[in-house]
Structures are given as C-alpha cells and as structure tokens.
C-alpha cells in the first residue's frame, strides 16, 4: 500500500460478487473474508495459532468489551491488541455501539454520545464518536469502525430516520477525529433499517464524508434473511465499488452466500464459535447437534472431507460424549471445526467467483423460507 | 516385550531412585513418569495432540467416570479408549475405588464389592473386583489397577487393618480374573494407612499374589507430605525392585521429587490440570496466581526458560486478563504450561539420576514444614 489508509485491489467478479485483497499495516486480507469474533481479545476456545490455521486472515475485536476490560489504555501500554492476543495479522474493531445497546445497563443517548453502565462492574462510561476512535487507535486496530446507533428492529420510519441521521453526524465526527496513517483505515456504516430511501440517504451521506470501506449495519437483528437481502439489494449498489463492503454480524452460511452474491466482501459473526460451544457443528450436509443421542456410537468424523484437526482425530461419538459431559475439549474441537468450515466456505466462494460459477455454487445454500438470520453477536 | 504382561527395564539408579522404561502394547513409558489425568476420556482443556507435545508418554483414565459415561461396553464397541480419545500411546486406568468413595452417593461395601449410586443419574451400580477388571479390559487399558478400598485419613489401626485385608482379598480376585495378554499388565496397590506393620503385611500379600507393578495407595488423602514420605520409607523397600513402583494421586512438585528419591517410578495427579483451570501456573520460582492484579501489566511470559506454546506466545498480562474474564483460553494455556512444567520436571529428575546428582537436583524442591500434599484428584 502507499500513502494513508488501507489498500483494496479488486480481482475477479461474477455478477455483483467480487474477489479482492485488502492491504493493511499488519498484512493482507483475501476477500470474500470471514472474520472470527475475538470479543475479549480471544476467539473463544481457540489459541491464536489455531485461528491462523483455519485460514482466517483477520479477526474482529470488540471495542465495548476491551475498553471495559482490560482497558484500551492498558492494551496500548502492552503494545496493542496484536501483541496482547498474539495475533500479528490484521484486526478490525467494531466501535462498541452494538454492545452498548445489547449488553450495558441504563444507557442514555444524546447528541454527544452514549453514557452507560458497564455490565461488568456497574461503572458509568461515556462513549462519544471521538472516544470510540481513540479507543480503536489505542487498540491499534487496522480497520476502525465509526460509532453508530444500532437501530432496533422493528422500528418506525420516523425513528429510523432520526437514528440514521444521528449516526451520520457521528460518522462525520469519527472521520474528523481519525488520524490518517498508512495501513490503517476507517469504515462508515450504512443505517436506515428496512427503509430503502433511508439506506440511500445514509449511503450518500457516508460517501460525501469519504471512508476506506463501507459497512451495512442494522442487519442480523432478527429481521430475517429475506429482509436482509432486500436491504442489500437496495444498498450495495449505492456504495463505491472500489472500496470493501462489509455486512456486520452476519451470519449463517446461506446468509453469507446470498450476501456475497449481492456484492458484500467481509463478514463477522459469533455463530461458528458460539455454536461450537453449545454442541453444534456445521457440515456440508447441514448443522449437526452433537447432543443428539444418535451420535453416541457414530465412529465417523463430523465431515469426511474436512481436513481440520477435529475431523482428522475425533469421532462424532467422542464429540457427543464430550458435549454431554460438559468437557472443554468438546467446545474446543467443535469451534475449531466450525471456523474451518467457515473459512472453507469463503475459499469456495472465492474460487467460484474466479471460475464464474457462483450461481451454481450458491444453489446449495438456499435457506427455507422465513429462516431467521442469527441475532447474536 | 516377550510373553504376557508388560516389560520393565531398569536403567541408571542414584540411591533408591531409578530410571527405567516400561514397555506396553501401545508403546513405551520412560520412568520416572508423570501421567496427566484424563478423567472422562479427555485431559481437561487439552487436545490429545497437545498432551503428546508436552512429552507425556502415558495418560490415566478413570474407570469410575468412564463406566458411568459413556460406558465401558460402548467404548469397547468404539474400538477402546485409545481410539475413542485419539491417544494411541499407553494408558493406565485406575479401578474406580477411589472415586466411588469420593464422588458417589449411598455406597455400601460388602465382601463381594461396592454398590453405589451414580453421581450423574442416581443409577445403582455394582463394582466388584471382577467387574473392575472387566471394565478396564473393555477400555483396553495397557495397565489395569486392582480394586481397593481407599482407607480414609485419619483411621484407627484396627479399621485400617480390616480395610487393608479386604483390599488384599479383592487384589487376589482381580489377579484371578485378569486375563494375561502380551503388553498388558495389572498392578497391585499397597494399603495400610500410616501404620508400617500394615504396609509390610500388605506388600507381602501382594508379592505373594504377584503383579506386574506395585502401587502405593492411600496417600494424598490429606495426611501431609511428611506422613506420605514416612509411608514410602516404610513401604518401597518391601516392593520387588524389578517392577515399577507407582505413587497414586501425588502430587506437588516437591512431593514427586521426594518420592522419586525414595524409589517411586510413576505418578498421576490432577494438580497441573486443575490448577491451570483455576488460574495457577507452576514455574521454576514457584506457583503464580494469575488472578493477582500484580500481573495485569506484566509483559513477561510465565517462565522465560519454558519452551511451551503458552510461554512462547503469551504474556502474564494476557493470561491475567483471560483468567479474570473467565475465558476458556486462560485454562487452556495454563493447563498446557503446567503439563509442560511437570514433564520438564520428570525429564530433569531422569537426567539427574543418570548423572548421579539427584540429591543436588532435589535440594531446590524442599517444601515448608507441614505443607499439605494435594488432596484432590
């Protein structure tokens, strides 16, 4: 990369879908990319080395969690988040807005920012657009996100508009306080709930400000896959095509495939990690629930074709036993497998785009009507 | 090995301390040996590959846990414990007696055996000497242990004598029901609490029956290191010197060093694994409690000289954070380190015996007077 900001080189395309390479201060990220979620400076149940072995180029860190514990200034004194969590590759941090809404107590939103009580110790914390950028700089995030108000679902159009406009004013303040540096970038976040006109206005406002990448926010809040796809259909075409497009907090494999078809380049979701800790495994033939007694004497691996350590060494019967017995190794192995599955999916999407056969690839991932996208992150 | 049973080749000695190699159906075990505890077919928080990387040759499985869940017959149908838990190397199983005493409800001991209620589902289970041997055969343990009554501490001499004599009758029944096979062995267990005459009588009874190895039981039940060492001083000289000597459920590093000085070859203990999950790390300079706020900004690894993955990639500050945040990775990394520490200790003991300088090596491990040996397993 040269000059300030991150690099983004577009490669093959197939319809709206794209391959690309993002270049940051800590290395490159091949897109379409799935970022495992490393909430509290750890991708739960995984060593950093094992995360790298899944093929992940970039992980996501949560500003909300890290600013509360161990604290952004502490992480900065310890050399930044990469050194702290032993992840020398690219890191994207969210801005904390989503978790303030979902986890904190007694939050109060004003024009200036949001004041809330920590869910850990009850301390009162203020998060402004300027502080969100400062925290992410202290963490040394390669890609920072603007602070936004994550609009709940469902919400009326007037409330969605007011919320989106507040987020756009905050986005401008984030841009102003973000110090340009080579290899470091700032992404804006399109809001506007399910209302196309609001999404257009939000995208236009962000383009006017100018960002290194553009995220679609406010999805994966329980609105369903069809609604998410409708938002993407209305939004992605409005985003600069020479910048990365990031769908936050999504999702199931079918959600990701559908979003890549619609021009999204980046994803994060807790689904593969959280599901692993609750006994669920993603496979080519669907989701397995390892608690199911039907697996108790099944000597087959989770997925015959998967090269991950969990599939190479351990049977479904053993994983069933570990899950029933509440053994940590169950969550460890299932998380490992699920992250391998997600990275394998992303690699498959990339190869399909290169080969111009994404439509055929995607045909295997259709979801039943009305399936919910995952609401947790 | 040739013929039935396991092999044991004695190597260098230094005073009463010995180096040796045990040969089993699934490979060799260098002694002095520490066996990580794999209670429920998993060394908690560790993959089998990571256990092997610590240098461990053999792990211990718990008959009590495995017979209740997933069941010995099920493990046999799945190819035995080695295949089930992805540990192709030697496995020793205890007989279940200790856990029946410490974990089960409403147990009743008769001449025939022990009847108890499962701590998992309340089911009534009968464990006789013959069933204990059958279960261990179903698990495919390389080394099986006789069923014994683990005498509580403190206990009067008459009760200790009656309990020991019952254990000796059970030991004879175990020997009778154990089918000799090449590479598979059965160990007897010396009981008799703190009473030297009872320990002599127990050792004599076991020698009369004849076993592939001899364990010292009834230690690590809260009697203190000095008392454990006194039992060893009275007992180990009574055991056949051409067979392995195993001190069950012990212990702290200083306990192990003192027992090796007294002629013990094999150990197991939950201390390194359990301590790892509660935030404690063994180091050359003592035990670190990672919950201590003093570690919050310490960029040093747990131990500068340790080559384990936890010490090579992660700081004390990070481990403090993970421990405080209750993250699984904290227990994973600390367990990994502690098992490396224990295997490094065993290797150091072996090298000191080879070099004839065990006394000097041991001088660094003296415990304060009255220090308790670990009572958990």
XYZ file of C-alpha atoms in Angstrom:
754
model
C 0.000 0.000 0.000
C 1.112 3.578 -0.488
C 0.014 6.721 1.286
C -2.539 6.803 4.085
C -5.373 4.336 4.538
C -5.664 0.722 3.555
C -5.373 -0.773 0.097
C -8.109 -2.621 -1.749
C -7.372 -4.363 -5.007
C -10.322 -5.819 -6.840
C -9.836 -9.152 -8.608
C -12.290 -11.403 -10.388
C -16.007 -10.598 -10.387
C -19.081 -12.711 -11.093
C -22.239 -10.635 -11.355
C -22.214 -8.341 -8.315
C -19.836 -10.664 -6.450
C -16.147 -9.774 -6.169
C -12.807 -11.168 -5.120
C -10.227 -8.784 -3.752
C -7.293 -8.198 -1.450
C -7.274 -5.665 1.380
C -3.814 -4.460 2.416
C -3.301 -3.232 5.979
C -0.459 -2.378 8.316
C -0.439 -5.988 9.573
C -0.801 -7.827 6.286
C -3.344 -8.703 3.650
C -6.901 -9.994 3.794
C -8.307 -12.014 0.919
C -11.955 -11.267 0.183
C -14.638 -12.508 0.423
C -13.488 -12.772 4.046
C -14.986 -14.127 7.235
C -13.569 -12.628 10.435
C -13.811 -14.829 13.533
C -15.028 -12.812 16.511
C -12.402 -12.274 19.209
C -14.641 -10.440 21.640
C -12.433 -10.099 24.702
C -9.081 -10.363 22.887
C -9.603 -14.093 22.315
C -11.525 -16.075 19.743
C -13.270 -18.155 22.372
C -11.823 -21.660 22.932
C -9.076 -21.143 20.320
C -5.383 -20.339 20.533
C -4.277 -17.627 18.134
C -2.157 -20.208 16.298
C -5.200 -22.423 15.781
C -7.222 -19.468 14.447
C -4.489 -18.815 11.893
C -4.515 -22.491 10.904
C -8.196 -22.231 9.950
C -7.123 -19.854 7.178
C -8.520 -16.684 8.727
C -6.631 -13.555 7.660
C -8.299 -11.102 10.054
C -10.156 -11.235 13.347
C -12.642 -8.833 14.899
C -12.171 -7.314 18.351
C -14.955 -5.725 20.372
C -14.264 -2.181 21.466
C -17.002 -2.338 24.094
C -15.563 -5.372 25.863
C -11.935 -4.323 25.578
C -12.474 -0.751 26.786
C -14.128 -2.121 29.925
C -11.677 -4.977 30.497
C -8.675 -4.884 30.428
C -8.998 -1.269 29.174
C -7.792 0.357 25.968
C -5.013 2.351 27.632
C -3.703 -0.848 29.256
C -3.675 -2.685 25.934
C -1.830 0.266 24.383
C 0.800 0.133 27.134
C 1.182 -3.584 26.416
C 1.947 -2.903 22.752
C -1.532 -3.001 21.235
C -4.085 -5.708 20.625
C -1.972 -7.681 18.139
C 0.830 -8.248 20.643
C -1.594 -8.677 23.548
C -3.558 -11.514 21.941
C -0.649 -12.954 19.933
C -2.357 -12.228 16.629
C 0.175 -10.455 14.373
C -2.238 -10.277 11.420
C -4.925 -7.709 10.588
C -7.550 -6.795 13.172
C -10.833 -4.935 12.678
C -12.559 -3.482 15.709
C -16.190 -2.525 15.934
C -16.986 0.785 17.588
C -18.805 -0.516 20.640
C -22.203 0.856 19.655
C -23.864 -2.506 19.161
C -22.782 -3.930 22.512
C -23.711 -0.750 24.362
C -27.249 -1.382 23.138
C -27.289 -5.116 23.824
C -25.213 -5.546 26.995
C -24.961 -2.408 29.070
C -27.386 -1.146 31.699
C -29.090 2.252 31.958
C -27.749 3.698 28.729
C -28.600 7.257 27.712
C -28.071 8.534 24.189
C -27.563 12.230 23.470
C -26.193 14.159 20.512
C -22.788 13.982 22.159
C -22.669 10.204 22.534
C -23.849 7.465 24.839
C -23.483 7.127 28.585
C -23.931 3.651 30.024
C -23.210 1.411 32.965
C -20.625 -1.321 32.490
C -22.173 -4.791 32.637
C -19.030 -5.929 34.482
C -18.791 -3.573 37.444
C -21.568 -1.027 37.014
C -19.124 1.832 36.369
C -20.522 4.753 34.360
C -18.802 5.016 30.990
C -19.100 7.657 28.271
C -18.633 6.689 24.647
C -18.566 9.502 22.124
C -17.591 9.251 18.451
C -14.231 10.767 19.364
C -13.664 8.325 22.240
C -14.636 5.351 20.041
C -11.939 6.376 17.555
C -9.425 6.970 20.336
C -10.096 3.532 21.849
C -9.659 1.824 18.487
C -6.420 3.695 17.915
C -5.173 2.613 21.350
C -6.056 -0.975 20.423
C -4.083 -0.439 17.185
C -6.919 -1.753 15.002
C -6.023 -1.925 11.305
C -9.624 -1.113 10.467
C -11.718 1.016 12.792
C -15.490 1.415 12.596
C -17.471 4.577 13.163
C -19.686 4.796 16.226
C -23.297 4.351 15.228
C -26.616 3.928 16.928
C -27.760 0.423 16.107
C -31.450 0.885 15.307
C -33.641 -1.809 16.825
C -35.982 -3.967 14.756
C -38.804 -3.358 14.171
C -38.725 0.448 14.185
C -40.997 3.027 12.572
C -39.666 5.079 9.667
C -39.521 8.368 11.583
C -37.499 6.847 14.409
C -35.277 5.015 11.915
C -34.642 8.286 10.094
C -33.752 10.209 13.245
C -31.465 7.414 14.371
C -29.759 7.152 10.989
C -29.208 10.906 10.834
C -27.648 10.885 14.294
C -25.367 8.049 13.154
C -24.347 10.092 10.096
C -23.443 13.104 12.260
C -21.423 10.757 14.472
C -19.782 9.256 11.376
C -18.563 12.704 10.322
C -17.149 13.312 13.809
C -15.398 9.924 13.692
C -13.855 10.781 10.325
C -12.650 14.141 11.705
C -11.021 12.569 14.745
C -9.456 9.618 12.901
C -5.809 10.342 12.207
C -4.842 9.037 8.749
C -1.932 6.600 8.852
C -0.502 4.230 6.250
C -2.119 0.813 6.563
C -4.940 1.961 8.841
C -8.481 2.602 7.690
C -11.887 3.779 8.883
C -15.174 2.327 7.672
C -18.546 4.068 7.661
C -21.747 2.173 8.480
C -24.959 2.489 6.454
C -28.062 2.569 8.664
C -31.735 3.140 7.865
C -33.386 -0.115 8.943
C -35.613 -1.698 6.276
C -36.409 1.611 4.520
C -34.708 1.903 1.114
C -34.926 5.704 0.994
C -33.163 5.917 4.349
C -30.486 3.472 3.219
C -29.924 5.594 0.069
C -29.640 8.747 2.145
C -27.260 7.070 4.585
C -25.029 5.733 1.814
C -24.954 9.159 0.188
C -24.040 10.844 3.466
C -21.180 8.407 4.053
C -19.843 8.797 0.506
C -19.885 12.549 0.958
C -17.721 12.146 4.067
C -15.489 9.525 2.422
C -14.322 6.277 4.026
C -11.866 3.429 3.376
C -14.706 0.938 3.333
C -18.458 0.791 3.791
C -20.390 -1.455 6.140
C -24.061 -2.329 6.190
C -25.293 -2.154 9.774
C -28.591 -2.864 11.429
C -28.965 -6.321 9.916
C -28.829 -9.556 11.939
C -31.153 -8.009 14.487
C -33.951 -10.505 13.965
C -35.409 -9.230 10.719
C -34.973 -12.453 8.731
C -32.899 -13.402 5.721
C -35.300 -12.097 3.083
C -35.350 -8.693 4.742
C -31.561 -8.640 5.000
C -31.230 -9.482 1.336
C -33.762 -6.758 0.442
C -31.659 -4.241 2.369
C -28.568 -5.375 0.473
C -30.375 -5.176 -2.855
C -31.242 -1.556 -2.080
C -27.901 -0.598 -0.541
C -24.836 -2.262 -2.023
C -25.253 -0.658 -5.451
C -25.091 2.729 -3.733
C -21.643 2.013 -2.251
C -18.363 2.881 -4.001
C -17.339 -0.216 -5.924
C -13.625 0.409 -5.362
C -13.934 0.035 -1.588
C -14.633 -3.052 0.566
C -18.234 -3.778 1.545
C -18.807 -5.290 4.989
C -22.047 -6.850 6.292
C -21.796 -6.670 10.080
C -22.809 -9.542 12.341
C -23.907 -11.940 9.566
C -24.391 -14.849 9.580
C -25.442 -18.370 8.670
C -23.702 -19.949 5.675
C -26.715 -19.253 3.458
C -26.795 -15.613 4.570
C -23.136 -15.189 3.673
C -23.526 -16.813 0.272
C -26.527 -14.626 -0.540
C -24.685 -11.510 0.593
C -21.597 -12.335 -1.484
C -23.923 -12.730 -4.475
C -25.075 -9.183 -3.715
C -21.582 -7.654 -3.579
C -20.523 -7.996 0.069
C -16.805 -8.649 0.725
C -16.478 -9.003 4.514
C -18.373 -10.711 7.329
C -18.170 -11.381 11.047
C -20.428 -13.481 13.232
C -20.266 -15.367 16.524
C -22.234 -18.257 15.024
C -19.356 -20.687 14.333
C -17.704 -20.077 17.693
C -20.846 -19.883 19.841
C -22.397 -22.897 18.124
C -19.230 -24.869 18.783
C -19.530 -24.218 22.499
C -23.154 -25.383 22.504
C -22.532 -28.648 20.686
C -23.354 -27.701 17.107
C -21.250 -28.422 14.040
C -21.561 -27.030 10.509
C -21.121 -29.638 7.795
C -21.698 -29.941 4.078
C -24.923 -31.793 4.884
C -26.241 -29.283 7.416
C -25.921 -28.482 11.108
C -25.281 -31.414 13.453
C -26.355 -31.223 17.080
C -23.789 -33.334 18.896
C -26.018 -33.614 21.961
C -28.272 -35.855 19.910
C -28.077 -39.458 21.179
C -27.991 -40.628 17.580
C -24.297 -39.725 17.513
C -23.408 -41.794 20.603
C -21.835 -44.666 18.694
C -21.051 -42.994 15.378
C -17.387 -43.547 14.557
C -17.477 -41.173 11.578
C -15.866 -37.750 11.826
C -18.025 -34.624 11.675
C -17.263 -34.306 7.977
C -15.393 -36.947 5.965
C -13.979 -34.339 3.600
C -12.846 -31.800 6.219
C -9.091 -31.644 6.874
C -9.404 -29.893 10.259
C -7.794 -31.399 13.393
C -11.207 -32.191 14.890
C -12.232 -34.247 11.856
C -8.862 -35.931 11.458
C -8.604 -37.264 15.007
C -12.023 -37.490 16.630
C -15.324 -39.266 16.023
C -18.857 -37.966 16.355
C -19.274 -40.470 19.195
C -16.404 -38.870 21.098
C -17.663 -35.334 20.435
C -21.113 -36.433 21.636
C -19.532 -37.750 24.834
C -17.536 -34.555 25.420
C -20.599 -32.404 24.813
C -22.795 -34.453 27.158
C -20.074 -34.488 29.823
C -19.568 -30.724 29.563
C -15.876 -31.161 28.781
C -13.997 -28.093 27.488
C -12.455 -30.153 24.700
C -15.902 -30.516 23.120
C -16.236 -26.756 22.650
C -12.606 -26.513 21.581
C -12.870 -29.137 18.827
C -16.285 -28.012 17.565
C -15.169 -24.376 17.445
C -12.056 -25.436 15.538
C -14.159 -27.371 13.049
C -16.764 -24.633 12.612
C -14.126 -21.988 11.919
C -12.516 -24.329 9.394
C -15.941 -24.809 7.816
C -16.480 -21.040 7.529
C -13.035 -20.407 6.045
C -13.549 -23.304 3.633
C -16.852 -21.720 2.636
C -15.161 -18.376 1.970
C -12.436 -20.065 -0.082
C -15.105 -21.904 -2.052
C -16.928 -18.633 -2.724
C -13.696 -17.054 -3.920
C -12.937 -19.957 -6.230
C -16.481 -19.928 -7.608
C -16.207 -16.207 -8.376
C -12.855 -16.749 -10.104
C -14.392 -19.546 -12.156
C -17.537 -17.587 -12.981
C -19.788 -20.245 -11.484
C -21.001 -18.581 -8.301
C -24.661 -19.085 -9.142
C -24.197 -22.859 -9.269
C -22.125 -22.811 -6.080
C -24.773 -20.770 -4.292
C -27.624 -23.066 -5.286
C -26.701 -25.484 -2.495
C -27.159 -22.870 0.223
C -30.778 -21.809 -0.144
C -32.487 -21.437 3.211
C -36.063 -22.409 3.955
C -38.495 -19.503 3.689
C -38.614 -17.350 6.760
C -35.411 -18.718 8.268
C -34.030 -16.273 10.795
C -30.552 -14.922 10.446
C -28.581 -15.252 13.628
C -29.380 -12.480 16.055
C -26.447 -12.939 18.416
C -23.052 -11.406 18.191
C 8.383 -57.266 25.258
C 8.033 -61.031 25.141
C 5.390 -63.232 26.686
C 2.485 -61.958 28.745
C 2.485 -58.808 30.823
C 4.362 -55.560 30.386
C 8.112 -55.085 30.234
C 10.172 -53.050 32.692
C 13.831 -52.408 32.045
C 15.748 -50.699 34.810
C 18.377 -48.171 33.804
C 20.511 -45.825 35.879
C 20.000 -45.576 39.639
C 21.023 -42.967 42.194
C 20.472 -44.137 45.757
C 16.937 -45.553 45.855
C 15.946 -43.565 42.747
C 15.731 -45.307 39.382
C 15.340 -44.626 35.679
C 13.582 -47.212 33.573
C 11.443 -47.987 30.556
C 8.040 -49.693 30.727
C 7.000 -51.488 27.545
C 3.286 -51.921 26.832
C 1.024 -52.919 23.975
C 0.794 -49.257 22.925
C 4.413 -48.231 23.315
C 6.989 -47.371 25.921
C 6.920 -45.169 29.004
C 10.097 -43.575 30.282
C 10.325 -43.503 34.079
C 10.219 -41.585 36.321
C 6.911 -40.771 34.643
C 4.094 -38.340 35.308
C 0.725 -39.345 33.842
C -1.688 -36.487 33.111
C -5.185 -37.341 34.334
C -7.723 -37.907 31.568
C -10.723 -38.454 33.801
C -13.580 -38.613 31.314
C -11.511 -39.689 28.296
C -10.007 -36.201 27.989
C -7.151 -34.453 29.727
C -9.271 -31.426 30.524
C -8.752 -28.397 28.229
C -6.169 -30.228 26.084
C -6.296 -31.913 22.696
C -4.624 -35.315 22.620
C -2.013 -33.905 20.240
C -1.168 -31.143 22.710
C -0.825 -33.681 25.540
C 1.672 -35.631 23.435
C 3.596 -32.424 22.728
C 4.175 -31.916 26.462
C 6.278 -35.085 26.399
C 3.834 -37.316 28.270
C 4.166 -40.998 27.355
C 1.085 -42.271 29.185
C -2.186 -40.873 30.472
C -4.512 -42.086 33.208
C -8.198 -42.797 32.639
C -10.784 -43.068 35.394
C -12.735 -46.304 35.411
C -15.433 -44.808 37.641
C -16.201 -41.931 35.279
C -15.917 -43.935 32.079
C -18.094 -46.844 33.253
C -20.859 -44.370 34.095
C -20.465 -42.207 30.966
C -20.178 -43.144 28.134
C -19.963 -46.726 29.484
C -17.222 -49.329 29.155
C -19.130 -51.525 26.708
C -19.741 -48.501 24.474
C -16.051 -47.576 24.474
C -15.207 -51.201 23.634
C -17.620 -51.123 20.683
C -15.899 -47.913 19.542
C -12.510 -49.624 19.487
C -11.303 -48.979 23.023
C -10.182 -45.897 24.912
C -7.093 -45.220 22.772
C -9.139 -44.834 19.580
C -12.008 -43.099 21.387
C -9.867 -40.310 22.838
C -7.321 -40.204 19.979
C -4.460 -41.223 22.275
C -2.572 -44.085 20.585
C 0.026 -44.319 23.359
C -0.076 -46.216 26.669
C -2.995 -45.757 29.053
C -3.270 -46.727 32.711
C -6.708 -46.899 34.297
C -7.467 -46.779 37.965
C -10.007 -49.277 39.289
C -12.722 -46.843 40.312
C -12.393 -47.473 44.029
C -11.156 -44.010 44.927
C -13.911 -42.163 43.042
C -16.609 -44.449 44.435
C -15.535 -43.218 47.859
C -15.188 -39.555 46.913
C -17.954 -38.955 44.349
C -20.785 -41.465 44.565
C -23.835 -41.378 46.809
C -25.125 -44.039 49.198
C -22.315 -46.520 48.717
C -22.338 -49.844 50.527
C -19.250 -52.013 50.831
C -19.506 -55.782 51.325
C -17.085 -58.646 50.901
C -18.344 -59.003 47.346
C -17.689 -55.422 46.268
C -19.262 -51.985 46.430
C -22.752 -50.885 45.457
C -23.234 -47.172 44.857
C -25.406 -44.587 43.213
C -24.026 -42.820 40.149
C -23.364 -39.116 40.807
C -24.603 -38.453 37.261
C -28.052 -40.031 37.169
C -28.527 -41.790 40.502
C -28.484 -45.252 38.912
C -27.424 -48.086 41.227
C -24.122 -49.578 40.123
C -22.250 -52.622 41.416
C -18.471 -52.687 41.258
C -16.790 -55.937 42.227
C -13.127 -56.825 41.743
C -14.140 -58.914 38.744
C -16.213 -56.102 37.211
C -13.384 -53.598 37.764
C -11.063 -55.851 35.765
C -13.699 -56.420 33.081
C -14.286 -52.672 32.702
C -10.571 -51.987 32.375
C -10.267 -54.729 29.771
C -13.183 -53.228 27.836
C -11.410 -49.867 27.960
C -8.283 -51.662 26.653
C -6.054 -50.200 29.370
C -2.387 -51.155 28.992
C -2.077 -51.145 32.768
C -5.049 -52.029 34.963
C -5.256 -51.448 38.708
C -6.806 -53.763 41.280
C -9.977 -52.637 43.011
C -9.177 -51.495 46.520
C -10.958 -49.814 49.367
C -9.311 -46.442 49.761
C -8.954 -46.106 53.537
C -9.853 -42.632 54.792
C -7.472 -40.481 56.833
C -7.300 -40.446 59.777
C -8.306 -44.035 60.591
C -7.623 -46.221 63.635
C -5.280 -49.177 63.266
C -7.991 -51.831 63.616
C -10.145 -50.279 60.914
C -7.090 -49.746 58.709
C -6.164 -53.422 59.132
C -9.642 -54.676 58.265
C -9.820 -52.400 55.237
C -6.351 -53.415 54.020
C -7.151 -57.100 54.410
C -10.361 -56.679 52.401
C -8.325 -54.903 49.702
C -5.854 -57.803 49.651
C -8.662 -60.350 49.168
C -10.002 -58.147 46.356
C -6.488 -57.936 44.870
C -6.309 -61.746 44.673
C -9.730 -61.853 42.954
C -8.568 -59.175 40.480
C -5.442 -61.177 39.690
C -7.572 -64.299 39.133
C -9.950 -62.557 36.749
C -7.262 -60.657 34.818
C -6.511 -62.476 31.578
C -2.765 -62.332 30.836
C -2.000 -60.804 27.442
C 1.245 -59.589 25.870
C 1.742 -55.889 26.556
C -0.971 -55.664 29.226
C -0.294 -55.593 32.943
C -2.038 -55.493 36.321
C -0.742 -53.551 39.310
C -1.445 -54.292 42.973
C -1.975 -51.479 45.492
C -0.370 -51.407 48.937
C -2.753 -50.130 51.614
C -2.410 -49.881 55.411
C -2.718 -46.143 56.074
C 0.086 -44.705 58.215
C 0.836 -47.999 60.022
C 4.176 -49.522 58.945
C 3.247 -53.066 60.077
C 0.108 -52.930 57.953
C 2.062 -51.625 54.958
C 4.558 -54.507 55.367
C 1.746 -57.040 55.559
C 0.045 -55.516 52.512
C 3.232 -55.528 50.445
C 3.877 -59.140 51.441
C 0.357 -60.183 50.484
C 0.658 -58.520 47.066
C 4.075 -60.068 46.389
C 2.625 -63.458 47.256
C -0.088 -62.903 44.612
C 2.377 -61.459 42.098
C 1.779 -58.338 39.972
C 3.343 -56.507 37.020
C 3.842 -53.428 39.167
C 3.145 -52.169 42.676
C 1.339 -49.007 43.653
C 1.250 -47.202 46.968
C -2.338 -46.185 47.675
C -3.989 -44.259 50.444
C -1.642 -41.289 50.195
C -2.691 -37.825 49.011
C -5.743 -38.025 51.261
C -4.817 -35.088 53.448
C -2.114 -36.682 55.594
C 0.684 -34.246 54.691
C 3.984 -34.639 52.897
C 5.991 -35.837 55.910
C 3.480 -38.610 56.517
C 3.498 -39.613 52.825
C 7.279 -39.776 52.855
C 7.200 -41.866 56.063
C 4.846 -44.326 54.366
C 7.209 -44.520 51.388
C 10.219 -45.014 53.662
C 8.424 -47.976 55.225
C 6.967 -49.406 52.039
C 9.070 -49.013 48.902
C 11.903 -51.220 50.192
C 9.341 -54.012 50.577
C 8.377 -53.907 46.887
C 10.092 -56.023 44.198
C 12.844 -53.851 42.751
C 12.422 -55.276 39.255
C 8.857 -53.952 38.918
C 7.557 -50.378 38.539
C 6.530 -48.505 41.697
C 3.592 -46.111 41.394
C 2.507 -43.490 43.944
C -1.154 -42.812 43.209
C -2.646 -39.324 43.179
C 0.570 -37.450 44.070
C 1.299 -34.594 43.832
C 3.048 -31.254 44.145
C 6.479 -30.954 42.512
C 8.199 -31.341 45.890
C 6.149 -34.458 46.669
C 7.176 -36.033 43.388
C 10.843 -35.224 43.862
C 10.815 -36.682 47.381
C 9.034 -39.807 46.186
C 11.480 -40.348 43.319
C 14.290 -40.083 45.886
C 12.505 -42.893 47.733
C 12.237 -45.217 44.721
C 8.901 -44.309 43.098
C 8.725 -44.514 39.282
C 5.214 -43.372 38.349
C 2.827 -40.603 39.341
C -0.554 -39.135 38.461
C -2.266 -36.057 39.831
C -4.912 -33.546 38.771
C -2.848 -30.696 40.201
C -1.317 -29.349 36.944
C -4.596 -29.555 35.028
C -6.943 -28.392 37.777
C -4.605 -25.578 38.794
C -4.486 -24.432 35.188
C -8.246 -24.063 35.114
C -8.216 -22.003 38.314
C -5.555 -19.555 37.211
C -2.422 -21.067 38.728
C 0.880 -21.690 36.959
C 3.867 -23.733 38.093
C 7.210 -22.058 37.443
C 10.812 -22.510 38.463
C 10.306 -19.735 41.002
C 7.084 -21.130 42.496
C 3.350 -21.085 41.846
C 1.927 -17.955 40.215
C -1.694 -16.987 40.773
C -2.686 -15.267 37.548
C -5.738 -13.672 39.168
C -3.327 -11.475 41.107
C -3.574 -7.861 39.891
C 0.208 -7.645 40.038
C 0.299 -9.480 36.715
C -2.050 -7.062 34.918
C 0.673 -5.227 33.002
C 3.474 -7.794 33.128
C 4.685 -8.440 29.588
C 6.897 -11.351 30.669
C 5.875 -14.911 29.897
C 5.033 -17.301 32.737
C 8.565 -18.678 32.609
C 11.351 -17.178 30.472
C 13.030 -20.558 30.066
C 9.925 -22.604 29.196
C 9.543 -23.586 25.530
C 5.792 -24.349 25.763
C 3.323 -22.624 23.406
C 1.828 -20.630 26.289
C 5.214 -19.158 27.227
C 6.312 -18.564 23.657
C 3.250 -16.570 22.588
C 1.505 -15.048 25.573
C 2.300 -12.646 28.409
C 1.351 -12.850 32.067
C -0.738 -9.729 31.457
C -2.763 -11.529 28.812
C -3.166 -14.660 30.960
C -4.284 -12.426 33.843
C -6.883 -10.853 31.547
C -8.156 -14.234 30.306
C -8.383 -15.570 33.855
C -10.244 -12.517 35.141
C -12.599 -12.585 32.145
C -13.302 -16.296 32.589
C -12.161 -17.049 29.037
C -11.583 -20.722 28.146
C -8.249 -19.867 26.573
C -6.899 -18.992 30.031
C -7.466 -22.524 31.306
C -6.225 -23.977 28.028
C -2.910 -22.102 28.055
C -2.249 -22.549 31.777
C -3.015 -26.279 31.593
C -0.667 -26.567 28.625
C 2.083 -24.785 30.539
C 1.582 -26.761 33.758
C 1.746 -30.097 31.946
C 4.923 -28.950 30.197
C 6.306 -27.962 33.597
C 5.541 -31.415 35.053
C 7.070 -33.264 32.103
C 10.118 -30.994 32.254
C 10.397 -31.843 35.949
C 10.271 -35.578 35.193
C 12.905 -35.213 32.473
C 15.087 -33.270 34.892
C 14.726 -35.998 37.521
C 15.702 -38.625 34.953
C 18.762 -36.651 33.864
C 19.797 -36.072 37.476
C 19.557 -39.807 38.215
C 21.625 -40.599 35.110
C 24.226 -38.066 36.212
C 24.270 -39.259 39.831
C 23.344 -35.813 41.145
C 19.743 -36.296 42.242
C 20.410 -35.062 45.764
C 21.574 -31.696 44.437
C 18.662 -31.514 41.995
C 16.192 -32.309 44.785
C 17.550 -29.650 47.125
C 15.619 -26.968 45.267
C 12.258 -28.633 45.943
C 12.067 -28.776 49.728
C 8.598 -27.866 50.978
C 7.903 -25.841 54.078
C 7.231 -27.995 57.161
C 3.694 -29.236 57.334
C 2.832 -28.392 53.747
C -0.158 -30.401 52.625
C 0.037 -32.655 49.621
C -2.779 -32.031 47.226
C -5.920 -33.805 48.344
C -7.877 -33.558 45.097
C -7.848 -35.986 42.250
